[in-house]
CSV table of C-alpha atoms in Angstrom, one decimal:
chain,number,residue,atom,x,y,z
A,78,MET,CA,4.0,-12.3,19.9
A,79,THR,CA,6.1,-9.0,19.4
A,80,ASP,CA,5.7,-5.5,20.3
A,81,ARG,CA,6.2,-4.1,17.0
A,82,VAL,CA,3.0,-2.5,15.4
A,83,ALA,CA,1.4,-1.7,12.3
A,84,LEU,CA,-0.8,0.3,10.7
A,85,VAL,CA,-2.2,-0.3,6.8
A,86,THR,CA,-3.7,1.9,5.2
A,87,GLY,CA,-6.8,-0.1,2.8
A,88,GLY,CA,-6.7,-3.0,5.1
A,89,SER,CA,-9.9,-3.9,5.0
A,90,GLY,CA,-9.2,-5.8,1.6
A,91,GLY,CA,-7.4,-7.5,-1.1
A,92,ILE,CA,-3.7,-6.6,-0.4
A,93,GLY,CA,-4.1,-4.9,1.9
A,94,ARG,CA,-5.7,-7.4,4.0
A,95,ALA,CA,-3.7,-10.2,2.8
A,96,THR,CA,-0.5,-7.7,4.0
A,97,ALA,CA,-2.2,-7.1,7.6
A,98,GLU,CA,-2.7,-10.7,8.6
A,99,ARG,CA,0.9,-11.5,6.9
A,100,LEU,CA,1.8,-8.6,9.7
A,101,ALA,CA,-0.4,-10.3,12.7
A,102,ALA,CA,1.2,-13.6,11.7
A,103,ASP,CA,3.9,-12.5,12.6
A,104,GLY,CA,3.4,-11.3,16.2
A,105,THR,CA,2.9,-7.9,14.8
A,106,ALA,CA,-0.3,-6.1,16.2
A,107,VAL,CA,-2.4,-4.2,13.3
A,108,GLY,CA,-4.4,-1.3,12.9
A,109,VAL,CA,-6.7,-2.4,9.5
A,110,HIS,CA,-7.5,1.1,8.3
A,111,TYR,CA,-10.2,1.3,6.0
A,112,ALA,CA,-11.4,4.6,4.0
A,113,GLY,CA,-15.7,3.8,3.4
A,114,ASN,CA,-16.3,0.0,4.3
A,115,LYS,CA,-15.9,-0.6,7.8
A,116,ASP,CA,-17.7,-3.8,8.0
A,117,ARG,CA,-15.2,-5.3,5.9
A,118,ALA,CA,-12.0,-3.9,8.4
A,119,LEU,CA,-14.5,-5.0,11.1
A,120,GLU,CA,-14.6,-8.8,9.1
A,121,ALA,CA,-10.4,-8.4,9.1
A,122,VAL,CA,-9.8,-7.8,12.9
A,123,ALA,CA,-11.9,-10.5,13.4
A,124,ALA,CA,-9.7,-12.6,11.0
A,125,ILE,CA,-6.7,-11.1,13.0
A,126,GLU,CA,-7.7,-12.4,16.2
A,127,ARG,CA,-8.9,-15.5,15.4
A,128,ALA,CA,-5.6,-16.4,14.8
A,129,GLY,CA,-4.4,-15.6,17.6
A,130,GLY,CA,-3.4,-12.0,16.3
A,131,ARG,CA,-4.0,-8.2,18.1
A,132,ALA,CA,-5.6,-5.7,15.5
A,133,ILE,CA,-8.3,-2.3,16.0
A,134,ALA,CA,-9.9,-1.3,12.9
A,135,VAL,CA,-9.3,2.6,12.2
A,136,GLY,CA,-11.5,4.6,9.7
A,137,GLY,CA,-11.0,7.6,7.8
A,138,ASP,CA,-9.4,10.0,4.7
A,139,VAL,CA,-6.2,8.9,3.7
A,140,ALA,CA,-5.9,12.5,1.8
A,141,ASP,CA,-7.5,14.0,5.2
A,142,PRO,CA,-4.4,15.4,7.6
A,143,ASP,CA,-7.3,15.1,10.5
A,144,ALA,CA,-8.9,11.9,10.0
A,145,MET,CA,-5.3,10.5,9.6
A,146,SER,CA,-4.1,11.9,12.7
A,147,GLU,CA,-6.9,10.4,14.2
A,148,ALA,CA,-6.4,7.2,13.1
A,149,PHE,CA,-3.2,7.4,13.9
A,150,ALA,CA,-3.8,8.0,17.4
A,151,ALA,CA,-5.9,5.7,17.3
A,152,VAL,CA,-3.2,3.4,17.1
A,153,GLU,CA,-1.2,5.2,19.1
A,154,THR,CA,-3.1,5.0,22.0
A,155,ALA,CA,-4.5,1.1,21.4
A,156,PHE,CA,-0.9,-0.2,21.1
A,157,GLY,CA,1.4,2.0,23.1
A,158,GLY,CA,3.1,3.2,19.5
A,159,ILE,CA,3.5,2.8,15.9
A,160,ASP,CA,6.3,0.8,14.5
A,161,VAL,CA,5.1,0.1,10.5
A,162,VAL,CA,2.6,2.1,8.6
A,163,VAL,CA,2.1,0.6,5.3
A,164,HIS,CA,0.2,2.7,2.9
A,165,THR,CA,-1.5,0.7,0.5
A,166,ALA,CA,-4.8,2.9,0.2
A,167,GLY,CA,-5.4,3.6,-3.9
A,168,VAL,CA,-7.8,3.9,-6.8
A,169,MET,CA,-6.7,3.3,-10.1
A,170,LEU,CA,-9.4,5.1,-13.0
A,171,LEU,CA,-8.6,3.4,-16.7
A,172,ALA,CA,-8.9,6.1,-20.1
A,173,PRO,CA,-6.6,6.7,-22.8
A,174,VAL,CA,-4.6,9.7,-22.1
A,175,THR,CA,-6.7,11.6,-24.9
A,176,GLU,CA,-9.7,10.5,-23.2
A,177,ILE,CA,-9.1,11.1,-19.1
A,178,ASP,CA,-12.1,12.8,-17.7
A,179,LEU,CA,-10.1,15.3,-15.3
A,180,ASP,CA,-12.2,14.2,-12.3
A,181,ASP,CA,-11.1,10.8,-12.5
A,182,LEU,CA,-7.8,12.3,-12.5
A,183,ASP,CA,-8.5,14.7,-10.2
A,184,ARG,CA,-9.6,11.8,-7.5
A,185,MET,CA,-6.6,9.4,-8.7
A,186,HIS,CA,-4.0,12.3,-7.8
A,187,ARG,CA,-6.3,13.3,-4.2
A,188,THR,CA,-5.9,10.0,-2.5
A,189,ASN,CA,-2.7,8.5,-4.4
A,190,ILE,CA,-0.7,11.7,-4.3
A,191,ARG,CA,-2.0,13.8,-1.9
A,192,GLY,CA,-3.1,11.0,0.3
A,193,THR,CA,0.2,9.5,0.1
A,194,VAL,CA,1.9,12.0,1.2
A,195,VAL,CA,-0.3,13.0,4.4
A,196,VAL,CA,0.0,9.3,5.5
A,197,ALA,CA,3.9,9.7,4.4
A,198,GLN,CA,4.0,12.9,7.1
A,199,GLN,CA,2.2,11.7,9.9
A,200,ALA,CA,4.8,8.2,9.5
A,201,ALA,CA,7.7,10.2,9.4
A,202,ARG,CA,6.2,12.2,12.4
A,203,ARG,CA,5.4,9.5,14.2
A,204,VAL,CA,7.2,5.9,13.6
A,205,ARG,CA,9.7,4.7,16.3
A,206,SER,CA,13.3,3.9,15.8
A,207,GLY,CA,13.9,0.7,13.7
A,208,GLY,CA,10.5,1.4,12.2
A,209,ALA,CA,9.8,0.9,8.5
A,210,VAL,CA,7.4,3.0,6.1
A,211,ILE,CA,6.6,1.3,3.0
A,212,LEU,CA,4.3,3.2,0.2
A,213,PHE,CA,2.8,1.3,-3.2
A,214,SER,CA,3.7,2.1,-6.3
A,215,THR,CA,2.5,-0.7,-9.8
A,216,SER,CA,4.6,-2.0,-12.3
A,217,VAL,CA,2.9,-0.4,-14.7
A,218,THR,CA,5.4,2.6,-14.2
A,219,ARG,CA,7.5,0.4,-16.3
A,220,LEU,CA,4.8,-2.0,-18.5
A,221,SER,CA,3.7,1.9,-20.1
A,222,LEU,CA,0.7,0.0,-20.8
A,223,PRO,CA,-2.2,1.8,-22.8
A,224,THR,CA,-5.3,3.4,-20.5
A,225,TYR,CA,-3.0,3.4,-17.3
A,226,GLY,CA,-1.4,7.3,-18.0
A,227,GLY,CA,-3.2,8.8,-15.6
A,228,TYR,CA,-2.7,6.5,-13.0
A,229,VAL,CA,0.8,6.0,-13.7
A,230,ALA,CA,1.5,9.4,-13.6
A,231,SER,CA,0.4,9.1,-9.6
A,232,LYS,CA,2.1,6.4,-8.6
A,233,GLY,CA,5.1,7.8,-10.6
A,234,ALA,CA,4.7,10.7,-7.9
A,235,VAL,CA,4.6,8.2,-5.1
A,236,GLU,CA,8.0,6.5,-6.9
A,237,ALA,CA,10.2,9.9,-6.9
A,238,LEU,CA,8.9,10.8,-3.3
A,239,VAL,CA,9.9,7.4,-1.6
A,240,PRO,CA,14.2,8.3,-2.3
A,241,VAL,CA,13.7,11.6,-0.8
A,242,LEU,CA,11.6,10.9,2.5
A,243,ALA,CA,14.1,7.9,3.4
A,244,ARG,CA,16.6,10.5,2.7
A,245,GLU,CA,15.1,13.4,5.1
A,246,MET,CA,14.3,10.3,8.0
A,247,ARG,CA,18.8,10.8,8.2
A,248,GLY,CA,19.8,9.3,12.4
A,249,ARG,CA,15.9,8.3,12.3
A,250,ASP,CA,16.7,4.6,12.3
A,251,VAL,CA,13.5,4.2,9.6
A,252,THR,CA,13.1,2.9,6.0
A,253,VAL,CA,11.5,4.1,3.2
A,254,ASN,CA,10.4,1.9,0.4
A,255,ALA,CA,7.7,1.4,-1.3
A,256,VAL,CA,6.3,-2.3,-3.3
A,257,ALA,CA,5.4,-2.2,-7.5
A,258,PRO,CA,2.7,-4.8,-7.7
A,259,GLY,CA,2.3,-6.1,-10.9
A,260,PRO,CA,-1.2,-7.5,-12.0
A,261,THR,CA,-2.3,-9.3,-9.0
A,262,ALA,CA,-6.0,-11.1,-8.6
A,263,THR,CA,-7.3,-8.7,-6.9
A,264,PRO,CA,-11.0,-6.9,-7.3
A,265,LEU,CA,-8.6,-3.0,-8.2
A,266,PHE,CA,-7.1,-5.0,-11.3
A,267,LEU,CA,-9.8,-7.4,-12.2
A,268,ASP,CA,-13.0,-5.3,-12.5
A,269,GLY,CA,-13.7,-4.2,-16.4
A,270,LYS,CA,-11.3,-7.3,-17.7
A,271,ASP,CA,-12.9,-9.8,-19.9
A,272,GLN,CA,-11.5,-13.1,-19.4
A,273,ALA,CA,-9.3,-13.1,-22.2
A,274,THR,CA,-7.4,-9.9,-21.4
A,275,ILE,CA,-6.6,-11.7,-17.9
A,276,GLU,CA,-5.2,-14.5,-18.9
A,277,ARG,CA,-3.2,-13.0,-21.9
A,278,MET,CA,-1.8,-10.8,-18.6
A,279,ALA,CA,-1.0,-13.5,-16.3
A,280,ALA,CA,1.0,-16.0,-19.2
A,281,GLN,CA,3.6,-12.5,-19.5
A,282,ALA,CA,5.0,-13.5,-15.9
A,283,PRO,CA,7.4,-16.1,-16.3
A,284,LEU,CA,5.7,-17.8,-13.6
A,285,GLU,CA,2.7,-17.8,-15.4
A,286,ARG,CA,0.4,-16.9,-13.7
A,287,LEU,CA,-1.0,-13.7,-11.9
A,288,GLY,CA,0.1,-12.9,-8.3
A,289,GLU,CA,-2.0,-13.6,-5.4
A,290,PRO,CA,-2.5,-10.8,-2.7
A,291,ALA,CA,-0.2,-13.2,-0.1
A,292,ASP,CA,2.3,-12.6,-2.7
A,293,ILE,CA,2.9,-9.1,-2.1
A,294,ALA,CA,2.0,-9.3,1.1
A,295,GLU,CA,5.7,-11.3,1.7
A,296,SER,CA,7.7,-9.0,-0.4
A,297,VAL,CA,6.1,-6.4,2.3
A,298,ALA,CA,7.0,-8.9,5.2
A,299,PHE,CA,10.4,-9.0,4.0
A,300,LEU,CA,10.8,-4.8,4.1
A,301,ALA,CA,8.7,-4.7,7.3
A,302,GLY,CA,11.2,-6.3,9.1
A,303,PRO,CA,14.2,-8.0,8.1
A,304,ALA,CA,15.4,-6.0,5.3
A,305,ARG,CA,17.1,-3.2,7.3
A,306,TRP,CA,20.1,-2.2,4.9
A,307,VAL,CA,17.1,-1.9,2.0
A,308,ASN,CA,16.0,1.7,2.1
A,309,GLY,CA,14.7,4.4,-0.5
A,310,GLN,CA,13.8,1.2,-2.9
A,311,VAL,CA,10.8,0.7,-5.1
A,312,LEU,CA,10.8,-3.1,-4.6
A,313,PHE,CA,9.1,-4.7,-7.8
A,314,ALA,CA,6.7,-7.8,-7.2
A,315,ASN,CA,5.6,-8.7,-10.3
A,316,GLY,CA,7.2,-12.6,-11.3
A,317,GLY,CA,9.6,-10.9,-13.5
A,318,ILE,CA,6.3,-9.9,-16.0
A,319,ALA,CA,9.1,-6.5,-15.9
């Protein structure tokens, strides 16, 4: 066991849950954040505890600074501080640029941009020396796939934020990076796609498969722990697709 503590937003499912479980396996105490599904977060906590780890569930809208302040405070109260913040929570709504519903665009930007800034603000104020802040982008910022315009615009903003925040953390011994997954077998990616589309996208990577949440969690664990000389970067975890 270690004395390190992490908060993983969107930790109740998909990449977030895999990340929470991976960090817990390293001995890190984990705050498993959820936005609306407390039961799934409690399931993740129970799975971590069954494996011998330490975890609590914390809720809140990532775009609400008061809610996120309370979530961070709950983790600090339970475990004594925060060393790692992993912000996986996000929304993806697809449409051609000419057909984007502006309400959908506002929803994505509220969660993916404002939410990232809110979480980054709390992380910058609270993460202890030697810690890490890990945000999430997407490999689609390089693939330029049709219908992803609004989503990519929101994640491009996250990539632009990373090196700026890394420099603003000068003197704190805290790294700031982002992970940009490629096609990964999660509901966020799979929902709304037919089997032919899924197979075609899986075949694009030289490794000829979709990523698994555990693959992305390994990249996060690298940035959260041993990768102290990686800072201000976007790590593309996509099996070579881009």
